Tab-separated table of C-alpha atoms in Angstrom:
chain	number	residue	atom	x	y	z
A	61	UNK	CA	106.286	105.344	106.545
A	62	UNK	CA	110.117	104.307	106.458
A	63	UNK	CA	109.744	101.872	109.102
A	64	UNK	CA	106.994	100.206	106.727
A	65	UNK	CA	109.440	100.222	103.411
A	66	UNK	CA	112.459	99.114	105.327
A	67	UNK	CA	110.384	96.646	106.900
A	68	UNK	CA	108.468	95.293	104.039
A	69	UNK	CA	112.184	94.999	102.376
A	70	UNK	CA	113.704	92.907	105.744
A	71	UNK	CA	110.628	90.604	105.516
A	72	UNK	CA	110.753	90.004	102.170
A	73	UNK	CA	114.510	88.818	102.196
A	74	UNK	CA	114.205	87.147	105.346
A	75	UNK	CA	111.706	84.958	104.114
A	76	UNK	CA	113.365	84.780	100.328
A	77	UNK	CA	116.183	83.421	101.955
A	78	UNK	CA	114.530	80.604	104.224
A	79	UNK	CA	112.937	79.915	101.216
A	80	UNK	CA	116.207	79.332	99.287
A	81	UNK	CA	117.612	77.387	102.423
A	82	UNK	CA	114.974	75.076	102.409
A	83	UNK	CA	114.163	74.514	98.525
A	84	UNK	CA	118.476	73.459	98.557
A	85	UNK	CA	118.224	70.626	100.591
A	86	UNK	CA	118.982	67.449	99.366
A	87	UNK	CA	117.343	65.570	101.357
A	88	UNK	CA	113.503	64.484	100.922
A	89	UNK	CA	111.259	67.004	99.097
A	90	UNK	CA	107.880	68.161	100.421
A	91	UNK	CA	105.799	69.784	97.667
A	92	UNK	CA	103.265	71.218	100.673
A	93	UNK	CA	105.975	72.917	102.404
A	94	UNK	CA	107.402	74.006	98.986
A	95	UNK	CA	104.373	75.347	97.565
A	96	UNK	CA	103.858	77.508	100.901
A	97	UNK	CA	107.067	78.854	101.048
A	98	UNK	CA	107.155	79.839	97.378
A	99	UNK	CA	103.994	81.123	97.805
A	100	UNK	CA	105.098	83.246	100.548
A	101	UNK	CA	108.086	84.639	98.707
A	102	UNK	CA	105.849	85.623	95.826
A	103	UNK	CA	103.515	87.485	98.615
A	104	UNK	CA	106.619	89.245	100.290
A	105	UNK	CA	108.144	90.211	96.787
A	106	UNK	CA	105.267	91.668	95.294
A	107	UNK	CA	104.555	93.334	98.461
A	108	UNK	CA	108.147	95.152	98.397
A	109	UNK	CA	107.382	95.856	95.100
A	110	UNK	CA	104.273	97.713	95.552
A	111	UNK	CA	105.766	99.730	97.912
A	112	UNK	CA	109.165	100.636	96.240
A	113	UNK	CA	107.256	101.538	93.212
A	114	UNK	CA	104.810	103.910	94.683
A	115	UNK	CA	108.256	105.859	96.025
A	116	UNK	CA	110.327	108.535	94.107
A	117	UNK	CA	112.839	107.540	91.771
A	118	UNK	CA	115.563	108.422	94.196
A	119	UNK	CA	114.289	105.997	96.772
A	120	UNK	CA	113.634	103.378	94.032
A	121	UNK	CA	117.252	103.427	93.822
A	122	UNK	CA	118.080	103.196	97.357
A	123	UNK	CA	116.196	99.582	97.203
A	124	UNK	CA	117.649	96.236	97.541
A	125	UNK	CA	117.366	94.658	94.313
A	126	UNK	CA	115.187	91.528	94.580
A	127	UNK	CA	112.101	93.932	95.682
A	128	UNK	CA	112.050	94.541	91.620
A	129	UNK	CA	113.197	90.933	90.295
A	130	UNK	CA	109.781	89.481	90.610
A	131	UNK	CA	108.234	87.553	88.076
């Protein structure tokens, strides 16, 4: 079961981040690509989420941030 949070919370970030590498560009602007990668931020996130908040308030804590930032 840790192997799941702490990978649910590595996935999430790695693909966060690509996402924020790639939406910073400034060069051309692909709304496809965008959309998808947003899209799968949004999936990752509220994944993380769903698993930090089915955890003890102690591990809630022990969470990166962003896994409770989403909108």
């Amino acid at each position: 079961m840790r192997r799941t949070r702490s990978r649910s919370t590595l996935d999430c970030a790695d693909i966060c981040a690509t996402t924020a590498r790639v939406l910073s560009r400034h060069t051309g602007y692909d709304a496809n690509i965008s959309r998808t990668l947003l899209q799968a931020c949004a999936t990752a996130c509220k994944s993380c989420g769903d698993e930090c908040a089915g955890h003890a308030d102690k591990h809630r804590r022990a969470v990166p941030a962003p896994c409770g930032r989403r909108g």
